[in-house]
Amino acid sequence: ALGLFTGIGLSEAKARETLRNGTLSALLRRAVLQARSALGPALDKATGTLLYNTAARLKDPKHLGFLVGYIARREILSDLQLSAALEYVRSHPLEPLDVADFERACGVGVCVTPEQIEEAVENVISKHRAELLAERYRFNMGLLMGEARNQLRWADGKTIKNEVDLQVLHLLGPKTEADLEKKPKVAKARLAPAEKQKVAVVENGDMGTETQSLLEQLRGEALKFHKPGENYKTEGYVVTPNTMALLKQHLAITGGQVRTRFPPEPNGILHIGHAKAINFNFGYAKANGGVCFLRYDDTNPEKEEEKYFTAIREMVEWLGYQPYAVTHASDYFDQLYTWALELIRRGQAYVCHQKVEEIKGHNPPPSPWRDRPVEESLLLFEDMRKGKFGEGEATLRMKLVMEDGKMDPVAYRVKFTPHHRTGDKWCIYPTYDYTHCLCDSIEHITHSLCTKEFQARRSSYFWLCNALDVYCPVQWEYGRLNLLYTVVSKRKIIRLVETGAVRDWDDPRLFTLTALRRRGFPPEAINNFCARVGVTVAQATMEPHLLEACAREVLNEQAPRAMAVLEPLKVTITNFPAPKALEVLVPNFPADESRGFHKVPFHQTIYIEETDFREEADKGYKRLAPGQPVGLRHTGYIITVQNVIKDISGRVIELEVTCTKSDVAEKPKAFIHWVSVPLACEVRLYERLFLHKNPEDPLEVPGGFLSDLNPDSLRVVHNALVDSSVHSARAFDKFQFERLGYFSVDPDSEEGKMVFNRTVTLKEDPGKA
């Protein structure tokens, strides 16, 4: 084989590399032997290159002999013709091919004369004569070649280049010294930082200015998605004699519209990984002028609750997406049952009595009922539907082997559990493997986008649609999005709730979407995070601080400023300049005062942070201390300590100070925040819930994830104070508390006692990076 491959012009290294690829080497061997039988043992390098490219680029091996025949007969002579031939056979999957149409499409028999090339080049040069004379040899000669090539698609590229060079030389004469000088570089005008941020991009399907959309972040295979109706161009797609007719019907129904779906199970709350799926499915559809369905996969009635249905839709809409339609797998139970009967009639499914324990894993014993008569399976399946079998006593199984080797997946099982939507109508329910592809078919989904763990189901997806002769969408898998320092498994979150480690699914220490919303993460920050992660086939495991950075970017623009004090220290201004409280105007966004101000009372009694005062100022300490004044933010005053008041234990409980206008005093080393006539509030400060990056990894946490809980993941400040400008804030409203971080109003807030959750600090903690 090595000699066979080097004999067609491959280097020894390339030949050895080819041999390591069993599929490629087998195809190339077939191609070379076929060509040698027609042309003799000595093949020229040009022919060898065409044979290699055919074997390497051909998606369907059944066309190999057909294409090699054209190469051996010298009817396909260039890579350009070969590319057209490969595209033709990919676009026409059904046999037999229309030979005349194929030959027209790839230029078989077309002879381009030197006179035609000369005339085409003359026309192009005449069109650009003025620019050529002005720019001379600095003109882009590739433009001339490209335009001439467009006129004569099958002309030899080298011949066109030679003719261009000859006619340009005739027009301009030989190159002069001026022609040989390097063309001066033109400096590109740089965008100012603000202008850079305002480059229009598609965000969530609409034009926006915040950040690049998820779709602009797509890499690799995701950019090669098939167009609606061209499903057969996807590698691995199974084509049957009915495929093209079904695709034609599909296009008639959809009008060529892109259709995706987000199909969550309503048995838990969505988490950060689902945010990526939501962005991808809804974003891809919108960016291509299509639609996205929200379809609940409600086939496990014992695990489904109304609160999950509601929360899932809320989170989809919170992220900024409106479903084209909200559907349920249960909407199609009647049709799915009818198709199950048809599958049995076609000999593709059977009723089996193996126990669940027997068929678990990838190498279960074959079912002794696999070849039972069709009529018997039809009767037994009807008995299953009527409740004559107990749970686990009978299943309906499909006759196929999946990609991972699993044999005959279950299509229906018995469950005596009333359904959330259909009540007691059914006691048999379809499985994911049976339901998902058929629901996609019913809704005429064009791109069934799912995470990588469903790749093993792709074979059953295509098999089932084709076994029933219904429209078959394309399934494409991408890598999941995971975060370190967390768990997202529904089962494990339930354990955290049951053990009291967290309050509920929306505890702000979790990374469910309801928890992130409660903590104060804006939906735009989550979408931007998904955009930066992008969509690849590889799994992405990210640090939480990257999500936090996205939150800071958005909140810096969205969250108005306010002042709050977490550990209040009373300060009395003994020479307060007015008999009653003054009103201080504080900008909502100091960097852009056009966005308005709010009023804050400034009284002779104020409160500052305990940590902003020291009785003795260390070197480098810049805040308040005896003999070291500080400014009060936004007031225009500087305060100086006159007296320190302590309780009987020696703890400082009050300061008496004097104030001086800042325009007549020496500039202080620092300005501190404060509150006056404040509102009492509770503040909840959150840290990571787990101590280790991978709490589910037994090597990292031998005792299991429950043993890895961070005892300091929540600190509650019960007697914090906040300025009165926030008194009308409602749940989920967000603020930047100056110098402290970004905070969100918690739904636990009551009249007279507000509760704030800290979303993120103002800056990333280097210790967490």
JSON list of N, CA, C and O in Angstrom, two decimals, residues 333-371:
[
{"chain": "A", "resi": 333, "resn": "PHE", "atom": "N", "xyz": [-49.34, 12.97, 22.07]},
{"chain": "A", "resi": 333, "resn": "PHE", "atom": "CA", "xyz": [-49.42, 11.59, 22.55]},
{"chain": "A", "resi": 333, "resn": "PHE", "atom": "C", "xyz": [-50.27, 10.70, 21.63]},
{"chain": "A", "resi": 333, "resn": "PHE", "atom": "O", "xyz": [-49.92, 9.53, 21.40]},
{"chain": "A", "resi": 334, "resn": "ASP", "atom": "N", "xyz": [-51.38, 11.22, 21.11]},
{"chain": "A", "resi": 334, "resn": "ASP", "atom": "CA", "xyz": [-52.23, 10.40, 20.22]},
{"chain": "A", "resi": 334, "resn": "ASP", "atom": "C", "xyz": [-51.47, 10.02, 18.95]},
{"chain": "A", "resi": 334, "resn": "ASP", "atom": "O", "xyz": [-51.50, 8.86, 18.53]},
{"chain": "A", "resi": 335, "resn": "GLN", "atom": "N", "xyz": [-50.81, 11.01, 18.34]},
{"chain": "A", "resi": 335, "resn": "GLN", "atom": "CA", "xyz": [-50.06, 10.73, 17.12]},
{"chain": "A", "resi": 335, "resn": "GLN", "atom": "C", "xyz": [-48.90, 9.77, 17.39]},
{"chain": "A", "resi": 335, "resn": "GLN", "atom": "O", "xyz": [-48.62, 8.86, 16.61]},
{"chain": "A", "resi": 336, "resn": "LEU", "atom": "N", "xyz": [-48.21, 9.97, 18.53]},
{"chain": "A", "resi": 336, "resn": "LEU", "atom": "CA", "xyz": [-47.09, 9.10, 18.87]},
{"chain": "A", "resi": 336, "resn": "LEU", "atom": "C", "xyz": [-47.54, 7.66, 19.06]},
{"chain": "A", "resi": 336, "resn": "LEU", "atom": "O", "xyz": [-46.85, 6.72, 18.66]},
{"chain": "A", "resi": 337, "resn": "TYR", "atom": "N", "xyz": [-48.72, 7.50, 19.66]},
{"chain": "A", "resi": 337, "resn": "TYR", "atom": "CA", "xyz": [-49.26, 6.14, 19.85]},
{"chain": "A", "resi": 337, "resn": "TYR", "atom": "C", "xyz": [-49.60, 5.50, 18.51]},
{"chain": "A", "resi": 337, "resn": "TYR", "atom": "O", "xyz": [-49.29, 4.32, 18.26]},
{"chain": "A", "resi": 338, "resn": "THR", "atom": "N", "xyz": [-50.22, 6.28, 17.62]},
{"chain": "A", "resi": 338, "resn": "THR", "atom": "CA", "xyz": [-50.55, 5.77, 16.28]},
{"chain": "A", "resi": 338, "resn": "THR", "atom": "C", "xyz": [-49.29, 5.33, 15.55]},
{"chain": "A", "resi": 338, "resn": "THR", "atom": "O", "xyz": [-49.26, 4.28, 14.88]},
{"chain": "A", "resi": 339, "resn": "TRP", "atom": "N", "xyz": [-48.23, 6.14, 15.66]},
{"chain": "A", "resi": 339, "resn": "TRP", "atom": "CA", "xyz": [-46.97, 5.79, 15.01]},
{"chain": "A", "resi": 339, "resn": "TRP", "atom": "C", "xyz": [-46.33, 4.53, 15.63]},
{"chain": "A", "resi": 339, "resn": "TRP", "atom": "O", "xyz": [-45.68, 3.75, 14.94]},
{"chain": "A", "resi": 340, "resn": "ALA", "atom": "N", "xyz": [-46.52, 4.37, 16.95]},
{"chain": "A", "resi": 340, "resn": "ALA", "atom": "CA", "xyz": [-45.98, 3.17, 17.60]},
{"chain": "A", "resi": 340, "resn": "ALA", "atom": "C", "xyz": [-46.64, 1.91, 17.03]},
{"chain": "A", "resi": 340, "resn": "ALA", "atom": "O", "xyz": [-45.97, 0.89, 16.78]},
{"chain": "A", "resi": 341, "resn": "LEU", "atom": "N", "xyz": [-47.96, 1.98, 16.81]},
{"chain": "A", "resi": 341, "resn": "LEU", "atom": "CA", "xyz": [-48.65, 0.84, 16.18]},
{"chain": "A", "resi": 341, "resn": "LEU", "atom": "C", "xyz": [-48.09, 0.58, 14.79]},
{"chain": "A", "resi": 341, "resn": "LEU", "atom": "O", "xyz": [-47.89, -0.58, 14.39]},
{"chain": "A", "resi": 342, "resn": "GLU", "atom": "N", "xyz": [-47.85, 1.66, 14.04]},
{"chain": "A", "resi": 342, "resn": "GLU", "atom": "CA", "xyz": [-47.32, 1.51, 12.68]},
{"chain": "A", "resi": 342, "resn": "GLU", "atom": "C", "xyz": [-45.91, 0.90, 12.72]},
{"chain": "A", "resi": 342, "resn": "GLU", "atom": "O", "xyz": [-45.56, 0.07, 11.87]},
{"chain": "A", "resi": 343, "resn": "LEU", "atom": "N", "xyz": [-45.12, 1.30, 13.72]},
{"chain": "A", "resi": 343, "resn": "LEU", "atom": "CA", "xyz": [-43.76, 0.77, 13.83]},
{"chain": "A", "resi": 343, "resn": "LEU", "atom": "C", "xyz": [-43.80, -0.74, 14.08]},
{"chain": "A", "resi": 343, "resn": "LEU", "atom": "O", "xyz": [-43.00, -1.50, 13.52]},
{"chain": "A", "resi": 344, "resn": "ILE", "atom": "N", "xyz": [-44.77, -1.19, 14.90]},
{"chain": "A", "resi": 344, "resn": "ILE", "atom": "CA", "xyz": [-44.92, -2.64, 15.14]},
{"chain": "A", "resi": 344, "resn": "ILE", "atom": "C", "xyz": [-45.32, -3.34, 13.85]},
{"chain": "A", "resi": 344, "resn": "ILE", "atom": "O", "xyz": [-44.78, -4.39, 13.49]},
{"chain": "A", "resi": 345, "resn": "ARG", "atom": "N", "xyz": [-46.30, -2.74, 13.14]},
{"chain": "A", "resi": 345, "resn": "ARG", "atom": "CA", "xyz": [-46.78, -3.36, 11.89]},
{"chain": "A", "resi": 345, "resn": "ARG", "atom": "C", "xyz": [-45.64, -3.52, 10.88]},
{"chain": "A", "resi": 345, "resn": "ARG", "atom": "O", "xyz": [-45.63, -4.47, 10.09]},
{"chain": "A", "resi": 346, "resn": "ARG", "atom": "N", "xyz": [-44.69, -2.57, 10.90]},
{"chain": "A", "resi": 346, "resn": "ARG", "atom": "CA", "xyz": [-43.58, -2.63, 9.95]},
{"chain": "A", "resi": 346, "resn": "ARG", "atom": "C", "xyz": [-42.46, -3.58, 10.43]},
{"chain": "A", "resi": 346, "resn": "ARG", "atom": "O", "xyz": [-41.41, -3.66, 9.81]},
{"chain": "A", "resi": 347, "resn": "GLY", "atom": "N", "xyz": [-42.71, -4.25, 11.55]},
{"chain": "A", "resi": 347, "resn": "GLY", "atom": "CA", "xyz": [-41.72, -5.19, 12.07]},
{"chain": "A", "resi": 347, "resn": "GLY", "atom": "C", "xyz": [-40.51, -4.53, 12.70]},
{"chain": "A", "resi": 347, "resn": "GLY", "atom": "O", "xyz": [-39.46, -5.16, 12.86]},
{"chain": "A", "resi": 348, "resn": "GLN", "atom": "N", "xyz": [-40.67, -3.28, 13.10]},
{"chain": "A", "resi": 348, "resn": "GLN", "atom": "CA", "xyz": [-39.54, -2.51, 13.65]},
{"chain": "A", "resi": 348, "resn": "GLN", "atom": "C", "xyz": [-39.64, -2.30, 15.16]},
{"chain": "A", "resi": 348, "resn": "GLN", "atom": "O", "xyz": [-38.81, -1.60, 15.73]},
{"chain": "A", "resi": 349, "resn": "ALA", "atom": "N", "xyz": [-40.65, -2.86, 15.81]},
{"chain": "A", "resi": 349, "resn": "ALA", "atom": "CA", "xyz": [-40.79, -2.73, 17.26]},
{"chain": "A", "resi": 349, "resn": "ALA", "atom": "C", "xyz": [-41.51, -3.97, 17.79]},
{"chain": "A", "resi": 349, "resn": "ALA", "atom": "O", "xyz": [-42.25, -4.64, 17.06]},
{"chain": "A", "resi": 350, "resn": "TYR", "atom": "N", "xyz": [-41.28, -4.29, 19.05]},
{"chain": "A", "resi": 350, "resn": "TYR", "atom": "CA", "xyz": [-41.88, -5.49, 19.64]},
{"chain": "A", "resi": 350, "resn": "TYR", "atom": "C", "xyz": [-42.09, -5.27, 21.14]},
{"chain": "A", "resi": 350, "resn": "TYR", "atom": "O", "xyz": [-41.41, -4.45, 21.77]},
{"chain": "A", "resi": 351, "resn": "VAL", "atom": "N", "xyz": [-43.03, -5.99, 21.70]},
{"chain": "A", "resi": 351, "resn": "VAL", "atom": "CA", "xyz": [-43.27, -5.93, 23.15]},
{"chain": "A", "resi": 351, "resn": "VAL", "atom": "C", "xyz": [-42.32, -6.91, 23.83]},
{"chain": "A", "resi": 351, "resn": "VAL", "atom": "O", "xyz": [-42.19, -8.06, 23.42]},
{"chain": "A", "resi": 352, "resn": "CYS", "atom": "N", "xyz": [-41.64, -6.42, 24.88]},
{"chain": "A", "resi": 352, "resn": "CYS", "atom": "CA", "xyz": [-40.62, -7.20, 25.58]},
{"chain": "A", "resi": 352, "resn": "CYS", "atom": "C", "xyz": [-40.96, -7.28, 27.06]},
{"chain": "A", "resi": 352, "resn": "CYS", "atom": "O", "xyz": [-41.55, -6.34, 27.62]},
{"chain": "A", "resi": 353, "resn": "HIS", "atom": "N", "xyz": [-40.58, -8.39, 27.71]},
{"chain": "A", "resi": 353, "resn": "HIS", "atom": "CA", "xyz": [-40.88, -8.58, 29.13]},
{"chain": "A", "resi": 353, "resn": "HIS", "atom": "C", "xyz": [-39.62, -8.65, 29.98]},
{"chain": "A", "resi": 353, "resn": "HIS", "atom": "O", "xyz": [-39.70, -9.04, 31.16]},
{"chain": "A", "resi": 354, "resn": "GLN", "atom": "N", "xyz": [-38.46, -8.29, 29.42]},
{"chain": "A", "resi": 354, "resn": "GLN", "atom": "CA", "xyz": [-37.25, -8.24, 30.26]},
{"chain": "A", "resi": 354, "resn": "GLN", "atom": "C", "xyz": [-37.41, -7.14, 31.30]},
{"chain": "A", "resi": 354, "resn": "GLN", "atom": "O", "xyz": [-37.98, -6.08, 31.03]},
{"chain": "A", "resi": 355, "resn": "LYS", "atom": "N", "xyz": [-36.87, -7.39, 32.50]},
{"chain": "A", "resi": 355, "resn": "LYS", "atom": "CA", "xyz": [-36.94, -6.41, 33.58]},
{"chain": "A", "resi": 355, "resn": "LYS", "atom": "C", "xyz": [-35.96, -5.26, 33.32]},
{"chain": "A", "resi": 355, "resn": "LYS", "atom": "O", "xyz": [-34.99, -5.40, 32.57]},
{"chain": "A", "resi": 356, "resn": "VAL", "atom": "N", "xyz": [-36.23, -4.14, 33.96]},
{"chain": "A", "resi": 356, "resn": "VAL", "atom": "CA", "xyz": [-35.38, -2.96, 33.80]},
{"chain": "A", "resi": 356, "resn": "VAL", "atom": "C", "xyz": [-33.93, -3.30, 34.14]},
{"chain": "A", "resi": 356, "resn": "VAL", "atom": "O", "xyz": [-33.00, -2.90, 33.44]},
{"chain": "A", "resi": 357, "resn": "GLU", "atom": "N", "xyz": [-33.73, -4.10, 35.22]},
{"chain": "A", "resi": 357, "resn": "GLU", "atom": "CA", "xyz": [-32.38, -4.45, 35.65]},
{"chain": "A", "resi": 357, "resn": "GLU", "atom": "C", "xyz": [-31.67, -5.28, 34.58]},
{"chain": "A", "resi": 357, "resn": "GLU", "atom": "O", "xyz": [-30.45, -5.19, 34.42]},
{"chain": "A", "resi": 358, "resn": "GLU", "atom": "N", "xyz": [-32.43, -6.06, 33.83]},
{"chain": "A", "resi": 358, "resn": "GLU", "atom": "CA", "xyz": [-31.83, -6.95, 32.82]},
{"chain": "A", "resi": 358, "resn": "GLU", "atom": "C", "xyz": [-31.32, -6.18, 31.61]},
{"chain": "A", "resi": 358, "resn": "GLU", "atom": "O", "xyz": [-30.35, -6.59, 30.97]},
{"chain": "A", "resi": 359, "resn": "ILE", "atom": "N", "xyz": [-31.99, -5.09, 31.25]},
{"chain": "A", "resi": 359, "resn": "ILE", "atom": "CA", "xyz": [-31.63, -4.39, 30.01]},
{"chain": "A", "resi": 359, "resn": "ILE", "atom": "C", "xyz": [-30.81, -3.13, 30.27]},
{"chain": "A", "resi": 359, "resn": "ILE", "atom": "O", "xyz": [-30.53, -2.36, 29.35]},
{"chain": "A", "resi": 360, "resn": "LYS", "atom": "N", "xyz": [-30.38, -2.93, 31.53]},
{"chain": "A", "resi": 360, "resn": "LYS", "atom": "CA", "xyz": [-29.52, -1.78, 31.83]},
{"chain": "A", "resi": 360, "resn": "LYS", "atom": "C", "xyz": [-28.13, -2.01, 31.27]},
{"chain": "A", "resi": 360, "resn": "LYS", "atom": "O", "xyz": [-27.69, -3.15, 31.09]},
{"chain": "A", "resi": 361, "resn": "GLY", "atom": "N", "xyz": [-27.40, -0.93, 31.04]},
{"chain": "A", "resi": 361, "resn": "GLY", "atom": "CA", "xyz": [-26.02, -1.05, 30.57]},
{"chain": "A", "resi": 361, "resn": "GLY", "atom": "C", "xyz": [-25.95, -1.22, 29.07]},
{"chain": "A", "resi": 361, "resn": "GLY", "atom": "O", "xyz": [-26.97, -1.18, 28.36]},
{"chain": "A", "resi": 362, "resn": "HIS", "atom": "N", "xyz": [-24.73, -1.45, 28.58]},
{"chain": "A", "resi": 362, "resn": "HIS", "atom": "CA", "xyz": [-24.52, -1.51, 27.13]},
{"chain": "A", "resi": 362, "resn": "HIS", "atom": "C", "xyz": [-24.41, -2.92, 26.57]},
{"chain": "A", "resi": 362, "resn": "HIS", "atom": "O", "xyz": [-24.37, -3.10, 25.37]},
{"chain": "A", "resi": 363, "resn": "ASN", "atom": "N", "xyz": [-24.36, -3.93, 27.42]},
{"chain": "A", "resi": 363, "resn": "ASN", "atom": "CA", "xyz": [-24.26, -5.31, 26.92]},
{"chain": "A", "resi": 363, "resn": "ASN", "atom": "C", "xyz": [-25.30, -6.21, 27.57]},
{"chain": "A", "resi": 363, "resn": "ASN", "atom": "O", "xyz": [-24.97, -7.25, 28.14]},
{"chain": "A", "resi": 364, "resn": "PRO", "atom": "N", "xyz": [-26.57, -5.82, 27.51]},
{"chain": "A", "resi": 364, "resn": "PRO", "atom": "CA", "xyz": [-27.59, -6.69, 28.11]},
{"chain": "A", "resi": 364, "resn": "PRO", "atom": "C", "xyz": [-27.82, -7.91, 27.23]},
{"chain": "A", "resi": 364, "resn": "PRO", "atom": "O", "xyz": [-27.49, -7.91, 26.04]},
{"chain": "A", "resi": 365, "resn": "PRO", "atom": "N", "xyz": [-28.37, -8.97, 27.78]},
{"chain": "A", "resi": 365, "resn": "PRO", "atom": "CA", "xyz": [-28.67, -10.16, 26.96]},
{"chain": "A", "resi": 365, "resn": "PRO", "atom": "C", "xyz": [-29.75, -9.81, 25.93]},
{"chain": "A", "resi": 365, "resn": "PRO", "atom": "O", "xyz": [-30.64, -9.01, 26.20]},
{"chain": "A", "resi": 366, "resn": "PRO", "atom": "N", "xyz": [-29.67, -10.39, 24.73]},
{"chain": "A", "resi": 366, "resn": "PRO", "atom": "CA", "xyz": [-30.70, -10.13, 23.72]},
{"chain": "A", "resi": 366, "resn": "PRO", "atom": "C", "xyz": [-32.08, -10.52, 24.23]},
{"chain": "A", "resi": 366, "resn": "PRO", "atom": "O", "xyz": [-32.23, -11.46, 25.01]},
{"chain": "A", "resi": 367, "resn": "SER", "atom": "N", "xyz": [-33.08, -9.79, 23.79]},
{"chain": "A", "resi": 367, "resn": "SER", "atom": "CA", "xyz": [-34.45, -10.11, 24.23]},
{"chain": "A", "resi": 367, "resn": "SER", "atom": "C", "xyz": [-34.94, -11.39, 23.58]},
{"chain": "A", "resi": 367, "resn": "SER", "atom": "O", "xyz": [-34.87, -11.53, 22.35]},
{"chain": "A", "resi": 368, "resn": "PRO", "atom": "N", "xyz": [-35.45, -12.32, 24.36]},
{"chain": "A", "resi": 368, "resn": "PRO", "atom": "CA", "xyz": [-36.01, -13.55, 23.75]},
{"chain": "A", "resi": 368, "resn": "PRO", "atom": "C", "xyz": [-37.31, -13.28, 23.00]},
{"chain": "A", "resi": 368, "resn": "PRO", "atom": "O", "xyz": [-37.80, -14.15, 22.29]},
{"chain": "A", "resi": 369, "resn": "TRP", "atom": "N", "xyz": [-37.86, -12.05, 23.15]},
{"chain": "A", "resi": 369, "resn": "TRP", "atom": "CA", "xyz": [-39.13, -11.73, 22.48]},
{"chain": "A", "resi": 369, "resn": "TRP", "atom": "C", "xyz": [-38.91, -10.86, 21.22]},
{"chain": "A", "resi": 369, "resn": "TRP", "atom": "O", "xyz": [-39.85, -10.36, 20.65]},
{"chain": "A", "resi": 370, "resn": "ARG", "atom": "N", "xyz": [-37.63, -10.69, 20.80]},
{"chain": "A", "resi": 370, "resn": "ARG", "atom": "CA", "xyz": [-37.34, -9.78, 19.69]},
{"chain": "A", "resi": 370, "resn": "ARG", "atom": "C", "xyz": [-38.05, -10.20, 18.39]},
{"chain": "A", "resi": 370, "resn": "ARG", "atom": "O", "xyz": [-38.45, -9.35, 17.60]},
{"chain": "A", "resi": 371, "resn": "ASP", "atom": "N", "xyz": [-38.20, -11.49, 18.19]},
{"chain": "A", "resi": 371, "resn": "ASP", "atom": "CA", "xyz": [-38.79, -11.98, 16.92]},
{"chain": "A", "resi": 371, "resn": "ASP", "atom": "C", "xyz": [-40.23, -12.46, 17.08]},
{"chain": "A", "resi": 371, "resn": "ASP", "atom": "O", "xyz": [-40.72, -13.23, 16.25]}
]
